């Protein structure tokens, strides 16, 4: 696998030398301790992608807004694509550029999202609350997802 890095300083840090440590194995592989002595600070930037569970809850909430919603850092995953298709099929104008989605639900008049799309994802149940909040009624097929 990887190269094992050892030092006497590491042994002092953990309070024992490697010879005195018990051998532990999980699933047939011995656990290995890696100690890396550095001293160099890390620099740079990391872009964190949007969270799927947050995005699938926020997108249907756009139904509650009378104008446009701009949602940033939306992950590029199938559940998001399906929810955007559902909203578009209900009359929303959807624009996507990279990780940013702009949704205008002012043209939505339907309380019945497409059942063939709703049954593909579990998160479609968020549509019920948004439709009830906006129209006072909703006709949503059973949500999909994994069959347990």
mmCIF file with all atom_site columns, C-alpha atoms in Angstrom:
data_model
loop_
_atom_site.group_PDB
_atom_site.id
_atom_site.type_symbol
_atom_site.label_atom_id
_atom_site.label_alt_id
_atom_site.label_comp_id
_atom_site.label_asym_id
_atom_site.label_entity_id
_atom_site.label_seq_id
_atom_site.pdbx_PDB_ins_code
_atom_site.Cartn_x
_atom_site.Cartn_y
_atom_site.Cartn_z
_atom_site.occupancy
_atom_site.B_iso_or_equiv
_atom_site.pdbx_formal_charge
_atom_site.auth_seq_id
_atom_site.auth_comp_id
_atom_site.auth_asym_id
_atom_site.auth_atom_id
_atom_site.pdbx_PDB_model_num
ATOM 1   C CA . UNK A 1 1   ? 0.000   0.000  0.000   1.00 0.00 ? 1   UNK A CA 1
ATOM 2   C CA . UNK A 1 2   ? 1.853   3.121  1.153   1.00 0.00 ? 2   UNK A CA 1
ATOM 3   C CA . UNK A 1 3   ? 5.229   3.777  2.654   1.00 0.00 ? 3   UNK A CA 1
ATOM 4   C CA . UNK A 1 4   ? 5.402   3.640  6.428   1.00 0.00 ? 4   UNK A CA 1
ATOM 5   C CA . UNK A 1 5   ? 6.941   6.707  8.014   1.00 0.00 ? 5   UNK A CA 1
ATOM 6   C CA . UNK A 1 6   ? 8.376   6.350  11.502  1.00 0.00 ? 6   UNK A CA 1
ATOM 7   C CA . UNK A 1 7   ? 10.352  8.507  13.854  1.00 0.00 ? 7   UNK A CA 1
ATOM 8   C CA . UNK A 1 8   ? 11.405  8.432  17.460  1.00 0.00 ? 8   UNK A CA 1
ATOM 9   C CA . UNK A 1 9   ? 9.447   11.649 17.969  1.00 0.00 ? 9   UNK A CA 1
ATOM 10  C CA . UNK A 1 10  ? 6.293   9.861  16.846  1.00 0.00 ? 10  UNK A CA 1
ATOM 11  C CA . UNK A 1 11  ? 6.972   7.063  19.297  1.00 0.00 ? 11  UNK A CA 1
ATOM 12  C CA . UNK A 1 12  ? 7.331   9.630  22.066  1.00 0.00 ? 12  UNK A CA 1
ATOM 13  C CA . UNK A 1 13  ? 4.098   11.337 20.974  1.00 0.00 ? 13  UNK A CA 1
ATOM 14  C CA . UNK A 1 14  ? 2.069   8.128  21.187  1.00 0.00 ? 14  UNK A CA 1
ATOM 15  C CA . UNK A 1 15  ? 3.811   7.022  24.375  1.00 0.00 ? 15  UNK A CA 1
ATOM 16  C CA . UNK A 1 16  ? 5.141   3.701  23.123  1.00 0.00 ? 16  UNK A CA 1
ATOM 17  C CA . UNK A 1 17  ? 7.380   2.275  20.511  1.00 0.00 ? 17  UNK A CA 1
ATOM 18  C CA . UNK A 1 18  ? 5.838   0.393  17.611  1.00 0.00 ? 18  UNK A CA 1
ATOM 19  C CA . UNK A 1 19  ? 7.297   -2.895 18.906  1.00 0.00 ? 19  UNK A CA 1
ATOM 20  C CA . UNK A 1 20  ? 5.153   -2.663 22.028  1.00 0.00 ? 20  UNK A CA 1
ATOM 21  C CA . UNK A 1 21  ? 1.890   -1.913 20.251  1.00 0.00 ? 21  UNK A CA 1
ATOM 22  C CA . UNK A 1 22  ? -0.635  -4.729 19.781  1.00 0.00 ? 22  UNK A CA 1
ATOM 23  C CA . UNK A 1 23  ? -1.273  -5.996 16.265  1.00 0.00 ? 23  UNK A CA 1
ATOM 24  C CA . UNK A 1 24  ? -4.873  -5.257 15.295  1.00 0.00 ? 24  UNK A CA 1
ATOM 25  C CA . UNK A 1 25  ? -6.467  -6.463 12.099  1.00 0.00 ? 25  UNK A CA 1
ATOM 26  C CA . UNK A 1 26  ? -9.812  -5.561 10.574  1.00 0.00 ? 26  UNK A CA 1
ATOM 27  C CA . UNK A 1 27  ? -11.218 -7.475 7.648   1.00 0.00 ? 27  UNK A CA 1
ATOM 28  C CA . UNK A 1 28  ? -7.885  -9.149 7.148   1.00 0.00 ? 28  UNK A CA 1
ATOM 29  C CA . UNK A 1 29  ? -5.839  -5.946 6.851   1.00 0.00 ? 29  UNK A CA 1
ATOM 30  C CA . UNK A 1 30  ? -3.539  -4.793 9.627   1.00 0.00 ? 30  UNK A CA 1
ATOM 31  C CA . UNK A 1 31  ? -4.131  -1.250 10.811  1.00 0.00 ? 31  UNK A CA 1
ATOM 32  C CA . UNK A 1 32  ? -1.162  0.945  10.046  1.00 0.00 ? 32  UNK A CA 1
ATOM 33  C CA . UNK A 1 33  ? -0.266  4.200  11.718  1.00 0.00 ? 33  UNK A CA 1
ATOM 34  C CA . UNK A 1 34  ? 1.202   6.926  9.552   1.00 0.00 ? 34  UNK A CA 1
ATOM 35  C CA . UNK A 1 35  ? 3.097   9.749  11.190  1.00 0.00 ? 35  UNK A CA 1
ATOM 36  C CA . UNK A 1 36  ? 4.146   12.583 8.940   1.00 0.00 ? 36  UNK A CA 1
ATOM 37  C CA . UNK A 1 37  ? 6.561   15.164 10.246  1.00 0.00 ? 37  UNK A CA 1
ATOM 38  C CA . UNK A 1 38  ? 6.269   18.370 8.309   1.00 0.00 ? 38  UNK A CA 1
ATOM 39  C CA . UNK A 1 39  ? 6.236   21.850 9.666   1.00 0.00 ? 39  UNK A CA 1
ATOM 40  C CA . UNK A 1 40  ? 5.173   23.472 6.405   1.00 0.00 ? 40  UNK A CA 1
ATOM 41  C CA . UNK A 1 41  ? 1.893   25.367 6.496   1.00 0.00 ? 41  UNK A CA 1
ATOM 42  C CA . UNK A 1 42  ? -0.689  24.483 3.878   1.00 0.00 ? 42  UNK A CA 1
ATOM 43  C CA . UNK A 1 43  ? -1.940  27.230 1.558   1.00 0.00 ? 43  UNK A CA 1
ATOM 44  C CA . UNK A 1 44  ? -4.647  27.283 -1.067  1.00 0.00 ? 44  UNK A CA 1
ATOM 45  C CA . UNK A 1 45  ? -8.359  27.192 -1.569  1.00 0.00 ? 45  UNK A CA 1
ATOM 46  C CA . UNK A 1 46  ? -10.896 24.390 -1.605  1.00 0.00 ? 46  UNK A CA 1
ATOM 47  C CA . UNK A 1 47  ? -14.276 24.709 -3.266  1.00 0.00 ? 47  UNK A CA 1
ATOM 48  C CA . UNK A 1 48  ? -16.995 22.925 -1.330  1.00 0.00 ? 48  UNK A CA 1
ATOM 49  C CA . UNK A 1 49  ? -19.803 21.593 -3.493  1.00 0.00 ? 49  UNK A CA 1
ATOM 50  C CA . UNK A 1 50  ? -23.407 22.085 -2.494  1.00 0.00 ? 50  UNK A CA 1
ATOM 51  C CA . UNK A 1 51  ? -25.108 19.522 -0.328  1.00 0.00 ? 51  UNK A CA 1
ATOM 52  C CA . UNK A 1 52  ? -27.624 17.262 -2.074  1.00 0.00 ? 52  UNK A CA 1
ATOM 53  C CA . UNK A 1 53  ? -30.034 17.111 0.855   1.00 0.00 ? 53  UNK A CA 1
ATOM 54  C CA . UNK A 1 54  ? -30.083 20.892 1.172   1.00 0.00 ? 54  UNK A CA 1
ATOM 55  C CA . UNK A 1 55  ? -30.553 21.451 -2.559  1.00 0.00 ? 55  UNK A CA 1
ATOM 56  C CA . UNK A 1 56  ? -33.483 19.052 -2.927  1.00 0.00 ? 56  UNK A CA 1
ATOM 57  C CA . UNK A 1 57  ? -35.267 20.848 -0.081  1.00 0.00 ? 57  UNK A CA 1
ATOM 58  C CA . UNK A 1 58  ? -34.528 24.379 -1.303  1.00 0.00 ? 58  UNK A CA 1
ATOM 59  C CA . UNK A 1 59  ? -35.531 23.897 -4.955  1.00 0.00 ? 59  UNK A CA 1
ATOM 60  C CA . UNK A 1 60  ? -39.223 23.063 -4.286  1.00 0.00 ? 60  UNK A CA 1
ATOM 61  C CA . UNK A 1 61  ? -39.353 25.997 -1.855  1.00 0.00 ? 61  UNK A CA 1
ATOM 62  C CA . UNK A 1 62  ? -39.008 28.267 -4.900  1.00 0.00 ? 62  UNK A CA 1
ATOM 63  C CA . UNK A 1 63  ? -42.720 27.574 -5.440  1.00 0.00 ? 63  UNK A CA 1
ATOM 64  C CA . UNK A 1 64  ? -43.434 29.761 -2.416  1.00 0.00 ? 64  UNK A CA 1
ATOM 65  C CA . UNK A 1 65  ? -41.852 32.851 -3.997  1.00 0.00 ? 65  UNK A CA 1
ATOM 66  C CA . UNK A 1 66  ? -43.911 35.040 -6.326  1.00 0.00 ? 66  UNK A CA 1
ATOM 67  C CA . UNK A 1 67  ? -40.860 36.116 -8.367  1.00 0.00 ? 67  UNK A CA 1
ATOM 68  C CA . UNK A 1 68  ? -37.463 34.688 -9.238  1.00 0.00 ? 68  UNK A CA 1
ATOM 69  C CA . UNK A 1 69  ? -35.144 32.773 -6.940  1.00 0.00 ? 69  UNK A CA 1
ATOM 70  C CA . UNK A 1 70  ? -31.406 32.590 -7.487  1.00 0.00 ? 70  UNK A CA 1
ATOM 71  C CA . UNK A 1 71  ? -29.890 29.560 -5.807  1.00 0.00 ? 71  UNK A CA 1
ATOM 72  C CA . UNK A 1 72  ? -26.122 29.145 -5.856  1.00 0.00 ? 72  UNK A CA 1
ATOM 73  C CA . UNK A 1 73  ? -23.794 26.193 -5.308  1.00 0.00 ? 73  UNK A CA 1
ATOM 74  C CA . UNK A 1 74  ? -26.391 23.668 -6.504  1.00 0.00 ? 74  UNK A CA 1
ATOM 75  C CA . UNK A 1 75  ? -24.823 20.248 -7.117  1.00 0.00 ? 75  UNK A CA 1
ATOM 76  C CA . UNK A 1 76  ? -24.985 18.737 -10.593 1.00 0.00 ? 76  UNK A CA 1
ATOM 77  C CA . UNK A 1 77  ? -26.754 15.481 -9.691  1.00 0.00 ? 77  UNK A CA 1
ATOM 78  C CA . UNK A 1 78  ? -29.722 13.547 -11.055 1.00 0.00 ? 78  UNK A CA 1
ATOM 79  C CA . UNK A 1 79  ? -32.077 14.404 -8.159  1.00 0.00 ? 79  UNK A CA 1
ATOM 80  C CA . UNK A 1 80  ? -31.562 18.105 -8.880  1.00 0.00 ? 80  UNK A CA 1
ATOM 81  C CA . UNK A 1 81  ? -32.097 17.589 -12.618 1.00 0.00 ? 81  UNK A CA 1
ATOM 82  C CA . UNK A 1 82  ? -35.342 15.731 -11.947 1.00 0.00 ? 82  UNK A CA 1
ATOM 83  C CA . UNK A 1 83  ? -36.650 18.391 -9.543  1.00 0.00 ? 83  UNK A CA 1
ATOM 84  C CA . UNK A 1 84  ? -35.844 21.119 -12.057 1.00 0.00 ? 84  UNK A CA 1
ATOM 85  C CA . UNK A 1 85  ? -37.702 19.124 -14.738 1.00 0.00 ? 85  UNK A CA 1
ATOM 86  C CA . UNK A 1 86  ? -40.684 18.774 -12.418 1.00 0.00 ? 86  UNK A CA 1
ATOM 87  C CA . UNK A 1 87  ? -40.756 22.516 -11.720 1.00 0.00 ? 87  UNK A CA 1
ATOM 88  C CA . UNK A 1 88  ? -40.343 23.309 -15.407 1.00 0.00 ? 88  UNK A CA 1
ATOM 89  C CA . UNK A 1 89  ? -43.179 20.941 -16.300 1.00 0.00 ? 89  UNK A CA 1
ATOM 90  C CA . UNK A 1 90  ? -45.410 22.733 -13.819 1.00 0.00 ? 90  UNK A CA 1
ATOM 91  C CA . UNK A 1 91  ? -44.800 26.060 -15.563 1.00 0.00 ? 91  UNK A CA 1
ATOM 92  C CA . UNK A 1 92  ? -41.686 27.437 -13.864 1.00 0.00 ? 92  UNK A CA 1
ATOM 93  C CA . UNK A 1 93  ? -38.962 29.073 -15.914 1.00 0.00 ? 93  UNK A CA 1
ATOM 94  C CA . UNK A 1 94  ? -35.672 27.410 -15.017 1.00 0.00 ? 94  UNK A CA 1
ATOM 95  C CA . UNK A 1 95  ? -32.223 28.603 -16.037 1.00 0.00 ? 95  UNK A CA 1
ATOM 96  C CA . UNK A 1 96  ? -29.004 26.904 -15.018 1.00 0.00 ? 96  UNK A CA 1
ATOM 97  C CA . UNK A 1 97  ? -25.469 28.207 -15.445 1.00 0.00 ? 97  UNK A CA 1
ATOM 98  C CA . UNK A 1 98  ? -22.843 26.109 -13.705 1.00 0.00 ? 98  UNK A CA 1
ATOM 99  C CA . UNK A 1 99  ? -23.759 25.757 -10.056 1.00 0.00 ? 99  UNK A CA 1
ATOM 100 C CA . UNK A 1 100 ? -26.293 28.598 -10.137 1.00 0.00 ? 100 UNK A CA 1
ATOM 101 C CA . UNK A 1 101 ? -29.991 28.017 -10.776 1.00 0.00 ? 101 UNK A CA 1
ATOM 102 C CA . UNK A 1 102 ? -32.554 30.765 -11.364 1.00 0.00 ? 102 UNK A CA 1
ATOM 103 C CA . UNK A 1 103 ? -36.176 29.685 -10.955 1.00 0.00 ? 103 UNK A CA 1
ATOM 104 C CA . UNK A 1 104 ? -39.193 31.870 -11.684 1.00 0.00 ? 104 UNK A CA 1
ATOM 105 C CA . UNK A 1 105 ? -42.357 30.160 -10.440 1.00 0.00 ? 105 UNK A CA 1
ATOM 106 C CA . UNK A 1 106 ? -44.712 33.058 -11.168 1.00 0.00 ? 106 UNK A CA 1
ATOM 107 C CA . UNK A 1 107 ? -46.145 31.067 -14.118 1.00 0.00 ? 107 UNK A CA 1
ATOM 108 C CA . UNK A 1 108 ? -46.885 27.928 -12.095 1.00 0.00 ? 108 UNK A CA 1
ATOM 109 C CA . UNK A 1 109 ? -50.616 27.197 -11.953 1.00 0.00 ? 109 UNK A CA 1
ATOM 110 C CA . UNK A 1 110 ? -50.572 23.412 -11.626 1.00 0.00 ? 110 UNK A CA 1
ATOM 111 C CA . UNK A 1 111 ? -50.823 21.535 -8.340  1.00 0.00 ? 111 UNK A CA 1
ATOM 112 C CA . UNK A 1 112 ? -50.072 18.221 -10.069 1.00 0.00 ? 112 UNK A CA 1
ATOM 113 C CA . UNK A 1 113 ? -46.374 17.548 -10.717 1.00 0.00 ? 113 UNK A CA 1
ATOM 114 C CA . UNK A 1 114 ? -45.657 14.860 -13.331 1.00 0.00 ? 114 UNK A CA 1
ATOM 115 C CA . UNK A 1 115 ? -46.088 11.482 -11.611 1.00 0.00 ? 115 UNK A CA 1
ATOM 116 C CA . UNK A 1 116 ? -43.526 9.794  -13.872 1.00 0.00 ? 116 UNK A CA 1
ATOM 117 C CA . UNK A 1 117 ? -40.870 12.204 -12.547 1.00 0.00 ? 117 UNK A CA 1
ATOM 118 C CA . UNK A 1 118 ? -42.116 12.363 -8.946  1.00 0.00 ? 118 UNK A CA 1
ATOM 119 C CA . UNK A 1 119 ? -41.794 8.592  -8.579  1.00 0.00 ? 119 UNK A CA 1
ATOM 120 C CA . UNK A 1 120 ? -38.097 8.730  -9.515  1.00 0.00 ? 120 UNK A CA 1
ATOM 121 C CA . UNK A 1 121 ? -36.854 10.521 -6.392  1.00 0.00 ? 121 UNK A CA 1
ATOM 122 C CA . UNK A 1 122 ? -37.626 10.353 -2.704  1.00 0.00 ? 122 UNK A CA 1
ATOM 123 C CA . UNK A 1 123 ? -37.139 14.112 -2.237  1.00 0.00 ? 123 UNK A CA 1
ATOM 124 C CA . UNK A 1 124 ? -40.258 14.841 -4.279  1.00 0.00 ? 124 UNK A CA 1
ATOM 125 C CA . UNK A 1 125 ? -42.242 14.844 -1.017  1.00 0.00 ? 125 UNK A CA 1
ATOM 126 C CA . UNK A 1 126 ? -40.934 18.399 -0.492  1.00 0.00 ? 126 UNK A CA 1
ATOM 127 C CA . UNK A 1 127 ? -43.264 19.433 -3.306  1.00 0.00 ? 127 UNK A CA 1
ATOM 128 C CA . UNK A 1 128 ? -46.296 18.630 -1.142  1.00 0.00 ? 128 UNK A CA 1
ATOM 129 C CA . UNK A 1 129 ? -45.448 21.254 1.472   1.00 0.00 ? 129 UNK A CA 1
ATOM 130 C CA . UNK A 1 130 ? -44.562 23.894 -1.086  1.00 0.00 ? 130 UNK A CA 1
ATOM 131 C CA . UNK A 1 131 ? -47.725 23.314 -3.124  1.00 0.00 ? 131 UNK A CA 1
ATOM 132 C CA . UNK A 1 132 ? -49.909 23.306 -0.008  1.00 0.00 ? 132 UNK A CA 1
ATOM 133 C CA . UNK A 1 133 ? -48.278 26.530 1.132   1.00 0.00 ? 133 UNK A CA 1
ATOM 134 C CA . UNK A 1 134 ? -48.836 28.248 -2.202  1.00 0.00 ? 134 UNK A CA 1
ATOM 135 C CA . UNK A 1 135 ? -52.151 26.845 -3.449  1.00 0.00 ? 135 UNK A CA 1
ATOM 136 C CA . UNK A 1 136 ? -53.702 25.242 -0.369  1.00 0.00 ? 136 UNK A CA 1
ATOM 137 C CA . UNK A 1 137 ? -53.854 21.891 -2.181  1.00 0.00 ? 137 UNK A CA 1
ATOM 138 C CA . UNK A 1 138 ? -51.542 19.399 -3.834  1.00 0.00 ? 138 UNK A CA 1
ATOM 139 C CA . UNK A 1 139 ? -51.877 16.250 -5.938  1.00 0.00 ? 139 UNK A CA 1
ATOM 140 C CA . UNK A 1 140 ? -48.502 14.554 -5.679  1.00 0.00 ? 140 UNK A CA 1
ATOM 141 C CA . UNK A 1 141 ? -47.828 10.917 -6.552  1.00 0.00 ? 141 UNK A CA 1
ATOM 142 C CA . UNK A 1 142 ? -45.996 8.743  -4.067  1.00 0.00 ? 142 UNK A CA 1
ATOM 143 C CA . UNK A 1 143 ? -42.312 9.615  -3.905  1.00 0.00 ? 143 UNK A CA 1
ATOM 144 C CA . UNK A 1 144 ? -39.786 7.209  -5.352  1.00 0.00 ? 144 UNK A CA 1
ATOM 145 C CA . UNK A 1 145 ? -36.271 6.329  -4.343  1.00 0.00 ? 145 UNK A CA 1
ATOM 146 C CA . UNK A 1 146 ? -34.787 3.057  -3.235  1.00 0.00 ? 146 UNK A CA 1
ATOM 147 C CA . UNK A 1 147 ? -37.114 0.108  -2.695  1.00 0.00 ? 147 UNK A CA 1
ATOM 148 C CA . UNK A 1 148 ? -36.383 -1.306 0.736   1.00 0.00 ? 148 UNK A CA 1
#
